[in-house]
Short mmCIF file of C-alpha atoms and ligand atoms in Angstrom, two decimals:
data_model
loop_
_atom_site.label_atom_id
_atom_site.label_comp_id
_atom_site.label_asym_id
_atom_site.label_seq_id
_atom_site.Cartn_x
_atom_site.Cartn_y
_atom_site.Cartn_z
CA MET A 26 100.52 127.84 105.90
CA ALA A 27 98.69 125.96 108.67
CA GLN A 28 101.03 123.41 110.19
CA ASP A 29 98.58 120.57 109.56
CA ASP A 30 98.48 121.45 105.88
CA LEU A 31 102.26 121.70 105.78
CA PHE A 32 102.58 118.21 107.22
CA LYS A 33 100.12 116.69 104.74
CA LYS A 34 101.82 118.42 101.85
CA LEU A 35 105.23 117.32 103.04
CA ILE A 36 104.15 113.68 103.24
CA ALA A 37 102.66 113.83 99.73
CA HIS A 38 105.78 115.59 98.42
CA THR A 39 108.15 112.98 99.82
CA LYS A 40 106.22 110.26 98.02
CA GLU A 41 105.85 112.12 94.72
CA TYR A 42 109.54 112.97 94.58
CA GLY A 43 111.01 109.61 95.60
CA TYR A 44 112.00 110.37 99.18
CA ILE A 45 109.74 108.10 101.22
CA PHE A 46 107.23 105.38 100.35
CA PRO A 47 104.89 103.54 102.70
CA SER A 48 106.27 100.02 103.19
CA SER A 49 104.57 97.18 101.27
CA GLU A 50 102.28 99.70 99.63
CA ILE A 51 100.85 97.36 97.00
CA TYR A 52 99.70 95.13 99.88
CA ASP A 53 98.01 98.15 101.52
CA GLY A 54 101.06 99.01 103.61
CA LEU A 55 102.41 97.98 106.99
CA SER A 56 101.59 100.23 109.89
CA ALA A 57 104.38 102.65 110.87
CA VAL A 58 106.98 101.15 108.55
CA TYR A 59 108.41 103.18 105.67
CA ASP A 60 110.86 102.72 102.80
CA TYR A 61 113.31 105.34 101.63
CA GLY A 62 113.28 106.00 97.88
CA GLN A 63 116.00 107.06 95.48
CA TYR A 64 116.48 110.56 96.94
CA GLY A 65 115.59 109.54 100.49
CA VAL A 66 118.44 107.06 100.67
CA GLU A 67 120.92 109.69 99.44
CA LEU A 68 119.78 112.25 102.01
CA LYS A 69 119.88 109.61 104.72
CA ASN A 70 123.41 108.55 103.77
CA ASN A 71 124.55 112.17 103.78
CA ILE A 72 123.09 112.79 107.25
CA LYS A 73 124.84 109.63 108.47
CA GLN A 74 128.11 110.83 107.00
CA PHE A 75 127.74 114.25 108.62
CA TRP A 76 127.14 112.61 112.00
CA TRP A 77 129.92 110.05 111.56
CA ASP A 78 132.45 112.69 110.49
CA ALA A 79 131.47 114.96 113.39
CA MET A 80 131.97 112.06 115.81
CA VAL A 81 134.70 109.82 114.45
CA LYS A 82 136.68 111.92 111.96
CA MET A 83 136.74 115.03 114.17
CA HIS A 84 137.67 113.26 117.42
CA GLU A 85 140.86 111.31 117.93
CA ASN A 86 139.33 109.61 120.95
CA ILE A 87 136.10 108.39 119.32
CA VAL A 88 135.99 105.25 117.20
CA GLY A 89 133.20 103.44 115.38
CA LEU A 90 131.46 100.09 115.82
CA ASP A 91 128.92 98.03 113.92
CA SER A 92 127.48 95.46 116.30
CA ALA A 93 124.87 92.83 115.36
CA ILE A 94 121.15 93.43 115.72
CA PHE A 95 120.69 90.03 117.38
CA MET A 96 122.28 89.77 120.79
CA HIS A 97 122.30 87.35 123.68
CA PRO A 98 118.85 87.60 125.34
CA ASP A 99 120.42 88.09 128.80
CA ILE A 100 121.70 91.47 127.61
CA TRP A 101 118.13 92.75 127.64
CA LYS A 102 117.57 91.36 131.12
CA ALA A 103 120.69 93.13 132.37
CA SER A 104 119.77 96.42 130.69
CA GLY A 105 116.31 96.36 132.25
CA HIS A 106 114.45 96.16 128.94
CA VAL A 107 112.81 92.77 129.61
CA GLY A 108 111.41 93.96 132.91
CA ALA A 109 110.74 97.60 132.28
CA PHE A 110 110.81 98.71 128.64
CA ASN A 111 107.09 99.34 128.87
CA ASP A 112 104.67 102.03 127.87
CA PRO A 113 101.37 102.51 129.69
CA LEU A 114 98.54 101.85 127.23
CA ILE A 115 94.85 102.60 127.45
CA ASP A 116 92.00 101.71 125.10
CA ASN A 117 88.86 103.65 124.39
CA LYS A 118 85.95 101.21 124.66
CA ASP A 119 83.79 103.06 122.13
CA SER A 120 86.26 103.95 119.39
CA LYS A 121 88.42 100.84 120.04
CA LYS A 122 91.47 103.10 119.56
CA ARG A 123 94.59 102.53 121.61
CA TYR A 124 96.65 105.33 123.15
CA ARG A 125 99.67 105.86 125.34
CA ALA A 126 98.13 107.04 128.60
CA ASP A 127 101.01 109.45 129.32
CA ASP A 128 100.70 110.94 125.80
CA LEU A 129 97.02 111.69 126.39
CA VAL A 130 97.88 113.58 129.56
CA GLU A 131 100.80 115.39 127.93
CA GLU A 132 98.60 116.50 125.03
CA HIS A 133 96.10 117.78 127.57
CA ILE A 134 98.86 119.77 129.31
CA ALA A 135 99.96 121.15 125.93
CA LYS A 136 96.49 122.67 125.50
CA TYR A 137 97.01 124.83 128.60
CA GLN A 138 100.43 125.86 127.27
CA ALA A 139 98.83 126.79 123.94
CA LYS A 140 96.37 129.03 125.81
CA ILE A 141 99.27 130.78 127.54
CA ASP A 142 101.09 131.23 124.22
CA LYS A 143 97.96 132.71 122.69
CA ASP A 144 97.55 135.21 125.54
CA VAL A 145 101.21 136.23 125.15
CA GLU A 146 100.70 136.74 121.42
CA LYS A 147 97.62 138.88 122.06
CA GLY A 148 99.55 140.98 124.59
CA GLN A 149 102.40 141.41 122.15
CA ASN A 150 100.04 142.56 119.40
CA LYS A 151 98.27 144.96 121.72
CA PHE A 152 101.27 146.61 123.40
CA GLY A 153 104.00 146.17 120.75
CA ASP A 154 107.48 147.20 121.95
CA ALA A 155 106.14 148.22 125.36
CA PHE A 156 105.13 144.60 126.07
CA ASN A 157 107.05 143.03 128.94
CA LYS A 158 106.70 139.27 128.49
CA GLU A 159 108.23 138.26 131.81
CA GLN A 160 106.02 140.62 133.75
CA PHE A 161 102.98 139.46 131.81
CA LEU A 162 103.76 135.80 132.54
CA ALA A 163 104.24 136.60 136.23
CA THR A 164 101.08 138.65 136.74
CA ASN A 165 98.34 137.95 134.18
CA PRO A 166 95.52 136.08 136.00
CA ASN A 167 94.63 133.85 133.01
CA VAL A 168 98.25 132.86 132.53
CA LEU A 169 98.71 132.16 136.22
CA ARG A 170 95.59 129.98 136.32
CA ASN A 171 96.72 127.96 133.30
CA GLN A 172 100.28 127.68 134.60
CA GLU A 173 98.98 126.37 137.90
CA LYS A 174 96.99 123.69 136.05
CA ILE A 175 100.11 122.70 134.08
CA ASN A 176 102.20 122.44 137.24
CA GLU A 177 99.56 120.46 139.07
CA ILE A 178 98.93 117.90 136.30
CA THR A 179 102.65 117.59 135.47
CA ALA A 180 103.47 116.86 139.10
CA ARG A 181 100.77 114.17 139.29
CA LEU A 182 101.88 112.62 135.99
CA THR A 183 105.55 112.56 137.00
CA LYS A 184 104.70 110.93 140.32
CA ALA A 185 102.43 108.33 138.71
CA LEU A 186 105.04 107.41 136.10
CA THR A 187 107.92 107.29 138.56
CA SER A 188 106.03 105.00 140.89
CA ASP A 189 104.42 102.94 138.07
CA ASP A 190 101.04 103.81 139.51
CA LEU A 191 98.70 102.83 136.68
CA VAL A 192 95.54 103.39 138.75
CA GLU A 193 96.56 106.99 139.40
CA LEU A 194 97.41 107.44 135.73
CA LYS A 195 93.85 106.49 134.79
CA GLN A 196 92.52 108.74 137.55
CA ILE A 197 94.39 111.72 136.04
CA ILE A 198 92.71 111.01 132.70
CA ILE A 199 89.31 110.89 134.41
CA ASP A 200 89.91 113.99 136.57
CA CYS A 201 91.11 116.00 133.56
CA GLU A 202 88.05 114.80 131.63
CA ILE A 203 90.27 113.75 128.74
CA ALA A 204 88.26 112.48 125.77
CA ASP A 205 89.32 110.27 122.88
CA PRO A 206 90.68 112.78 120.30
CA ILE A 207 88.87 110.90 117.53
CA SER A 208 85.46 109.97 118.96
CA GLY A 209 85.18 112.36 121.90
CA SER A 210 84.24 109.42 124.16
CA LYS A 211 85.47 109.24 127.77
CA ASN A 212 84.78 105.54 128.11
CA TRP A 213 88.29 104.24 128.96
CA THR A 214 89.67 100.82 129.93
CA ASP A 215 92.18 100.48 132.77
CA VAL A 216 95.79 101.39 132.02
CA ARG A 217 98.10 98.42 131.33
CA GLN A 218 101.83 98.05 130.76
CA PHE A 219 102.99 96.92 127.32
CA ASN A 220 106.55 95.77 126.52
CA LEU A 221 107.88 97.37 123.35
CA MET A 222 110.45 94.73 122.36
CA PHE A 223 109.89 92.49 119.33
CA GLU A 224 110.60 88.83 119.96
CA THR A 225 111.74 86.19 117.51
CA LEU A 226 113.24 82.70 117.60
CA LEU A 227 116.87 81.80 117.03
CA GLY A 228 117.66 78.28 115.74
CA SER A 229 115.32 75.53 114.53
CA THR A 230 112.56 74.34 116.81
CA ALA A 231 113.90 70.79 116.75
CA ASP A 232 117.17 71.99 118.26
CA GLY A 233 115.30 73.89 120.92
CA ALA A 234 115.03 77.40 119.56
CA SER A 235 115.64 80.21 121.96
CA LYS A 236 113.75 83.43 122.27
CA ILE A 237 115.72 86.49 121.29
CA TYR A 238 114.82 90.13 120.73
CA LEU A 239 115.28 92.64 117.96
CA ARG A 240 117.35 95.33 119.65
CA PRO A 241 115.28 98.31 120.82
CA GLU A 242 118.39 100.54 120.92
CA THR A 243 121.92 100.32 119.58
CA ALA A 244 123.56 101.36 122.86
CA GLN A 245 123.80 97.90 124.43
CA GLY A 246 125.93 96.64 121.51
CA ILE A 247 128.42 99.35 122.46
CA PHE A 248 128.41 98.55 126.18
CA VAL A 249 129.07 94.85 125.73
CA ASN A 250 131.96 95.62 123.35
CA TYR A 251 133.52 98.50 125.24
CA LEU A 252 136.46 96.50 126.60
CA ASN A 253 137.12 94.85 123.22
CA VAL A 254 137.40 98.28 121.65
CA GLN A 255 139.32 99.78 124.54
CA LYS A 256 141.92 97.01 124.60
CA SER A 257 142.32 96.45 120.86
CA GLY A 258 142.44 100.21 120.21
CA ARG A 259 144.52 101.00 123.33
CA MET A 260 141.97 103.68 124.16
CA LYS A 261 142.47 105.84 127.22
CA ILE A 262 139.64 107.30 129.25
CA PRO A 263 137.87 109.52 128.24
CA PHE A 264 136.98 107.89 124.92
CA GLY A 265 133.87 107.29 122.87
CA ILE A 266 132.33 104.60 120.67
CA ALA A 267 129.95 105.63 117.89
CA GLN A 268 127.44 103.44 116.12
CA ILE A 269 124.71 103.88 113.52
CA GLY A 270 122.15 101.11 113.17
CA LYS A 271 118.60 99.85 113.10
CA ALA A 272 116.48 99.60 116.23
CA PHE A 273 113.00 98.13 116.62
CA ARG A 274 110.14 99.07 118.95
CA ASN A 275 106.60 97.80 118.88
CA GLU A 276 105.23 101.30 119.48
CA ILE A 277 101.66 101.42 120.78
CA VAL A 278 100.68 104.42 118.78
CA ALA A 279 102.87 104.79 115.76
CA ARG A 280 101.65 107.99 114.15
CA GLN A 281 103.25 111.05 112.71
CA PHE A 282 104.89 109.50 109.67
CA ILE A 283 108.60 108.70 110.13
CA PHE A 284 108.68 110.44 113.53
CA ARG A 285 107.59 107.29 115.33
CA MET A 286 108.22 104.05 113.48
CA ARG A 287 108.44 100.43 114.48
CA GLU A 288 111.73 99.99 112.61
CA PHE A 289 114.06 102.99 112.68
CA GLU A 290 117.71 103.98 112.81
CA GLN A 291 119.68 105.50 115.64
CA MET A 292 123.02 107.29 115.70
CA GLU A 293 124.45 106.77 119.16
CA MET A 294 127.72 107.66 120.79
CA GLN A 295 128.62 106.43 124.26
CA PHE A 296 131.40 108.39 125.92
CA PHE A 297 133.30 106.59 128.72
CA VAL A 298 134.61 108.89 131.43
CA LYS A 299 136.16 108.85 134.89
CA PRO A 300 133.51 108.73 137.64
CA GLY A 301 132.96 112.23 139.01
CA THR A 302 133.69 113.96 135.68
CA GLU A 303 130.45 112.87 133.98
CA LEU A 304 128.47 116.06 134.54
CA GLU A 305 131.22 118.19 132.95
CA TRP A 306 131.22 115.88 129.94
CA PHE A 307 127.46 115.93 129.88
CA GLU A 308 127.54 119.74 129.49
CA HIS A 309 130.22 119.42 126.82
CA TRP A 310 128.18 116.99 124.74
CA LYS A 311 124.96 118.88 125.21
CA ASN A 312 126.56 121.99 123.72
CA LEU A 313 128.34 120.16 120.93
CA ARG A 314 125.24 118.29 119.86
CA ILE A 315 123.00 121.34 119.54
CA LYS A 316 125.81 122.97 117.52
CA TRP A 317 125.73 119.95 115.20
CA HIS A 318 122.02 120.38 114.56
CA LYS A 319 122.26 124.14 114.12
CA ALA A 320 125.20 123.80 111.70
CA MET A 321 122.72 122.50 109.14
CA GLY A 322 121.40 126.04 108.81
CA LEU A 323 117.69 125.38 109.36
CA PRO A 324 115.91 128.13 111.35
CA GLU A 325 117.62 128.28 114.79
CA GLU A 326 114.39 128.95 116.67
CA LYS A 327 113.20 125.49 115.72
CA TYR A 328 115.57 123.92 118.26
CA ARG A 329 115.31 123.93 122.03
CA PHE A 330 116.48 121.93 125.02
CA HIS A 331 114.07 120.08 127.26
CA LYS A 332 115.29 119.06 130.70
CA HIS A 333 113.98 115.73 132.00
CA ASP A 334 112.27 116.17 135.34
CA LYS A 335 111.63 112.47 135.59
CA LEU A 336 115.04 110.79 135.32
CA ALA A 337 115.32 107.16 134.23
CA HIS A 338 116.61 104.95 137.03
CA TYR A 339 120.07 104.76 135.41
CA ALA A 340 120.56 108.50 134.76
CA ASN A 341 121.84 111.38 136.87
CA ALA A 342 121.17 114.03 134.21
CA ALA A 343 119.14 114.05 130.99
CA PHE A 344 118.21 116.60 128.37
CA ASP A 345 116.45 116.26 125.04
CA ILE A 346 117.08 118.38 122.01
CA GLU A 347 113.64 119.14 120.61
CA PHE A 348 112.76 120.30 117.12
CA GLU A 349 109.65 122.13 116.07
CA PHE A 350 108.12 119.61 113.67
CA PRO A 351 104.89 120.56 111.85
CA PHE A 352 103.06 118.89 114.78
CA GLY A 353 104.93 120.87 117.46
CA PHE A 354 108.16 120.67 119.47
CA LYS A 355 109.16 117.01 119.91
CA GLU A 356 112.23 115.01 120.87
CA LEU A 357 114.93 114.73 118.24
CA GLU A 358 117.86 113.61 120.37
CA GLY A 359 118.43 112.42 123.92
CA ILE A 360 121.59 113.27 125.90
CA HIS A 361 121.89 111.22 129.05
CA SER A 362 124.41 110.82 131.80
CA ARG A 363 123.91 107.08 132.35
CA THR A 364 126.32 106.66 135.28
CA ASP A 365 127.91 103.19 135.51
CA PHE A 366 124.51 101.49 135.50
CA ASP A 367 124.78 99.56 132.22
CA LEU A 368 128.37 98.37 132.63
CA LYS A 369 127.74 97.32 136.22
CA GLN A 370 124.65 95.39 135.19
CA HIS A 371 126.53 93.60 132.39
CA GLN A 372 129.37 92.80 134.78
CA GLU A 373 126.89 91.23 137.17
CA PHE A 374 124.81 89.34 134.58
CA SER A 375 127.76 88.08 132.50
CA GLY A 376 130.06 87.38 135.42
CA LYS A 377 132.91 89.03 133.45
CA LYS A 378 134.95 91.92 134.86
CA LEU A 379 134.25 95.11 132.95
CA GLN A 380 136.63 97.40 134.77
CA PHE A 381 138.98 99.76 133.05
CA PHE A 382 142.57 99.71 134.26
CA ASP A 383 144.20 103.11 134.24
CA PRO A 384 147.98 102.51 133.86
CA GLU A 385 148.78 106.09 134.90
CA SER A 386 147.11 106.00 138.30
CA GLY A 387 147.20 102.24 138.72
CA GLU A 388 143.45 102.31 139.53
CA SER A 389 140.72 100.05 138.17
CA PHE A 390 137.18 101.33 137.89
CA ILE A 391 133.96 100.99 135.93
CA PRO A 392 133.69 104.09 133.74
CA TYR A 393 130.67 106.39 133.79
CA VAL A 394 128.91 106.91 130.48
CA VAL A 395 127.54 109.99 128.76
CA GLU A 396 125.28 109.07 125.86
CA THR A 397 124.18 111.07 122.84
CA SER A 398 121.39 109.31 120.97
CA VAL A 399 119.73 110.82 117.93
CA GLY A 400 117.14 109.31 115.60
CA LEU A 401 118.34 109.30 112.01
CA ASP A 402 114.78 109.29 110.70
CA ARG A 403 113.76 112.15 112.99
CA THR A 404 116.79 114.14 111.84
CA PHE A 405 115.72 113.40 108.26
CA LEU A 406 112.21 114.69 109.05
CA SER A 407 113.64 117.78 110.75
CA VAL A 408 115.72 118.56 107.67
CA LEU A 409 112.82 118.07 105.28
CA SER A 410 110.24 119.96 107.32
CA GLY A 411 112.68 122.82 107.93
CA ALA A 412 113.59 122.90 104.23
CA TYR A 413 110.14 122.79 102.62
CA TYR A 414 108.99 126.11 101.17
CA GLU A 415 106.18 127.09 98.85
CA GLU A 416 107.08 130.33 97.14
CA GLU A 417 105.16 132.84 95.08
CA LEU A 418 107.18 133.95 92.07
CA LYS A 419 106.55 136.97 89.89
CA LYS A 420 107.04 136.19 86.22
CA GLU A 421 108.40 138.78 83.78
CA ASN A 422 104.95 139.20 82.19
CA GLY A 423 103.53 140.16 85.59
CA GLU A 424 101.72 136.87 86.16
CA SER A 425 102.47 134.98 89.33
CA ASP A 426 103.61 131.42 89.66
CA THR A 427 104.50 129.16 92.56
CA ARG A 428 107.34 126.77 93.21
CA VAL A 429 107.99 124.19 95.88
CA VAL A 430 111.61 124.22 96.89
CA LEU A 431 113.47 122.03 99.34
CA ARG A 432 116.19 124.23 100.82
CA ILE A 433 118.12 121.21 102.06
CA PRO A 434 121.61 122.11 103.35
CA PRO A 435 123.67 121.78 100.13
CA ALA A 436 126.15 119.35 101.71
CA LEU A 437 123.27 116.98 102.47
CA ALA A 438 121.29 117.38 99.24
CA PRO A 439 120.76 114.05 97.42
CA ILE A 440 121.76 115.47 94.02
CA LYS A 441 124.37 118.19 93.98
CA LEU A 442 123.93 119.39 90.44
CA ALA A 443 121.67 118.76 87.47
CA VAL A 444 123.12 119.16 83.99
CA LEU A 445 120.52 120.27 81.45
CA PRO A 446 121.06 120.65 77.71
CA LEU A 447 118.77 123.44 76.48
CA ILE A 448 117.57 121.24 73.61
CA LYS A 449 118.01 117.57 72.73
CA LYS A 450 120.14 118.10 69.62
CA ASP A 451 122.98 120.08 68.00
CA GLY A 452 125.60 118.40 70.19
CA LEU A 453 124.24 119.88 73.44
CA PRO A 454 123.41 116.49 75.07
CA GLU A 455 126.92 115.27 74.25
CA LYS A 456 128.47 118.36 75.84
CA ALA A 457 126.29 117.85 78.93
CA ARG A 458 127.45 114.22 79.22
CA GLU A 459 131.06 115.35 78.89
CA ILE A 460 130.59 117.69 81.87
CA ILE A 461 128.95 114.97 83.96
CA ASP A 462 131.75 112.53 83.11
CA GLU A 463 134.20 115.04 84.54
CA LEU A 464 132.23 115.96 87.68
CA LYS A 465 130.67 112.63 88.64
CA PHE A 466 133.76 111.55 90.60
CA ASP A 467 133.18 114.38 93.07
CA PHE A 468 129.46 115.04 93.04
CA THR A 469 126.20 113.16 92.59
CA CYS A 470 125.00 114.54 89.26
CA GLN A 471 121.78 114.14 87.34
CA TYR A 472 121.20 114.49 83.60
CA ASP A 473 117.79 115.76 82.44
CA GLU A 474 116.74 116.69 78.92
CA LYS A 475 112.96 116.23 79.15
CA ASP A 476 110.46 119.16 79.11
CA SER A 477 111.08 122.90 79.00
CA ILE A 478 114.00 124.30 80.95
CA GLY A 479 111.58 126.02 83.37
CA ARG A 480 109.90 122.74 84.23
CA ARG A 481 113.25 121.07 84.69
CA TYR A 482 114.30 123.81 87.13
CA ARG A 483 111.06 123.26 89.10
CA ARG A 484 111.72 119.53 89.27
CA GLN A 485 115.20 120.10 90.66
CA ASP A 486 113.89 122.70 93.14
CA ALA A 487 111.36 120.15 94.36
CA ILE A 488 114.15 117.59 94.88
CA GLY A 489 116.38 120.20 96.53
CA THR A 490 119.28 120.21 94.02
CA PRO A 491 121.55 123.19 94.90
CA TYR A 492 122.72 123.86 91.33
CA CYS A 493 121.41 123.51 87.79
CA ILE A 494 123.86 123.83 84.89
CA THR A 495 122.41 124.69 81.50
CA ILE A 496 124.23 123.97 78.24
CA ASP A 497 123.27 126.13 75.26
CA HIS A 498 124.62 126.75 71.77
CA ASP A 499 127.11 129.36 73.00
CA THR A 500 128.60 126.74 75.34
CA LEU A 501 129.99 124.93 72.30
CA LYS A 502 131.81 128.10 71.27
CA ASP A 503 132.93 129.70 74.56
CA ASN A 504 133.00 126.73 76.95
CA MET A 505 130.75 128.63 79.34
CA VAL A 506 127.53 127.40 80.96
CA THR A 507 124.71 128.99 82.94
CA ILE A 508 124.74 128.00 86.57
CA ARG A 509 121.52 128.58 88.54
CA ASP A 510 121.35 128.73 92.31
CA ARG A 511 118.40 126.85 93.88
CA ASP A 512 117.70 129.35 96.65
CA THR A 513 118.26 132.72 94.98
CA MET A 514 117.42 131.50 91.45
CA VAL A 515 120.22 133.81 90.29
CA GLN A 516 121.81 132.66 87.02
CA GLU A 517 125.41 133.29 86.10
CA ARG A 518 127.59 132.48 83.13
CA VAL A 519 130.75 130.65 84.18
CA LEU A 520 133.58 128.71 82.55
CA ILE A 521 133.18 124.93 82.59
CA THR A 522 136.66 124.67 84.06
CA ASN A 523 135.46 126.65 87.13
CA LEU A 524 132.41 124.45 87.77
CA ALA A 525 134.05 121.90 90.06
CA HIS A 526 135.40 124.66 92.29
CA ILE A 527 132.11 126.60 92.47
CA VAL A 528 130.04 123.54 93.30
CA ASP A 529 132.55 122.22 95.81
CA GLU A 530 132.61 125.55 97.68
CA LYS A 531 128.91 125.13 98.33
CA VAL A 532 128.37 121.42 98.86
CA ASN A 533 131.47 120.25 100.68
CA MET A 534 130.71 118.58 104.03
CA LYS A 535 133.59 120.64 105.41
CA ASN A 536 131.26 123.66 105.36
CA LEU A 537 129.05 122.07 107.98
CA LEU A 538 131.86 120.63 110.07
CA LYS A 539 133.73 123.94 110.18
CA LYS A 540 130.72 125.58 111.80
CA ILE A 541 131.20 123.18 114.72
CA PHE A 542 134.94 122.63 115.02
P1 ATP B 602 110.06 108.95 122.58
O1 ATP B 602 109.91 109.55 123.96
O2 ATP B 602 109.74 109.90 121.47
O3 ATP B 602 109.41 107.61 122.45
P2 ATP B 602 112.53 107.93 123.52
O4 ATP B 602 112.86 108.90 124.62
O5 ATP B 602 111.96 106.61 123.88
O6 ATP B 602 111.61 108.64 122.41
P3 ATP B 602 115.25 107.18 123.13
O7 ATP B 602 115.09 105.84 123.71
O8 ATP B 602 115.96 108.23 123.93
O9 ATP B 602 113.82 107.73 122.64
O10 ATP B 602 115.92 107.03 121.70
C1 ATP B 602 116.84 107.97 121.18
C2 ATP B 602 116.34 108.57 119.88
O11 ATP B 602 115.87 107.56 118.99
C3 ATP B 602 115.14 109.50 120.06
O12 ATP B 602 115.55 110.79 120.43
C4 ATP B 602 114.54 109.48 118.68
O13 ATP B 602 115.16 110.41 117.82
C5 ATP B 602 114.82 108.08 118.18
N1 ATP B 602 113.62 107.23 118.28
C6 ATP B 602 113.15 106.61 119.39
N2 ATP B 602 112.03 105.90 119.11
C7 ATP B 602 111.79 106.09 117.79
C8 ATP B 602 110.79 105.63 116.88
N3 ATP B 602 109.83 104.80 117.29
N4 ATP B 602 110.84 106.03 115.59
C9 ATP B 602 111.81 106.85 115.17
N5 ATP B 602 112.79 107.31 115.96
C10 ATP B 602 112.79 106.95 117.25
#
């Protein structure tokens, strides 16, 4: 299926099956804001639990925090967000559309990369097993020409962004003859900086309200609390603080569904280490975090690392974990070695000492920080887009049929099992209820008696329910039910007393955690 089609279908599917709704839909929606429906909220909670368990439950030296969204406005001065949390924007004078100037250039670079990929594919098809990719990349004249273009434009872009050179940024767009993707026009305004923080007022105007910000990241709430946690929890370095919470950014171009929203959730863990050991810890967390993603069992080739060539002023190492969304490889998680920048800044701006005292060595120092920061909504989108399949099925009478199935990792699936009485009478619904009443303490169950059993199976496949349990007349005699597996569609007759064990084997969060630890 073309990736564009997949993306459109996925968006429609999430709405039809209660995963995601556009915010304020009856008022024509609110741009780049979404609501999570009845299944969406379950999946989201399960992803949060998987992350929290992998961080807090699995590590003796990591604890949680839930800091407020509103914070003292000076925090955002100290962190650099007031002065520099900007994106370079550019408008097209004909289409009146607004873009991030760096995105336009990056999309242009991606076109050269796509040409290289296409040439590689052609070579592979032509020469089969005899094809030597490395040699091809190193010698093919087309590839070399395109690679040279990529290197040249990337170097100019990196330099322009690092030096905040907005004039040069516009010049790159002109030199590359980049046109508005919608109208094709090359009639651009100058590039301007735009601060992404939302502002609001705290207190009544009469009392002299003060301007505060909606936090654009959860990390600062951790930094300003690190000594509270360290002292009250008697934490020794190295230790980590984990937090899940909302963040807000007034994104210039908020496209691509829940990939880039104005209100979103982050799962961040800041790990406080002894200066000089940060790069070792950085490697450690990089490896552990990709393991976390891969433990979900989506296709492994959909993940890759991306090294930052342009480091933020506070970082001495940075990698992204990228996922191949239907619109290409994009950032899912950032892993940054943030040095002591944030704590030092807060020490200076607050006037309070933020040093850690190490009783063993008798030294005091400001710890270095390694950060892992993953978007909850982007993880959600990675799970759904990696789990969405349209399958052709052969029916017994030879006709073909299709089903849409969400192969969501069973431990994360919103509903773990659906209990379906074959018909609505003869005591079958009562037996089904009895089973749910037994299992509901351990699993999120759903009862469904409407429509044919085949249609009910399709509905559960579309939601991603790992198991369907069917109650028939024999059940009343032999206490056995038919259990159907979502992925293989294999049906088996099992004793009701074995159900809890069978389902638990498949859906327990332990299954995911044990792949990592
Ligand atoms: P991008 O380059 O895509 O704007 P970023 O590098 O600014 O992202 P970070 O500041 O590193 O992102 O934030 C950490 C994580 O938060 C990202 O990896 C992403 O998963 C998530 N995130 C950031 N901005 C958004 C957004 N507008 N909508 C949804 N998730 C987001």
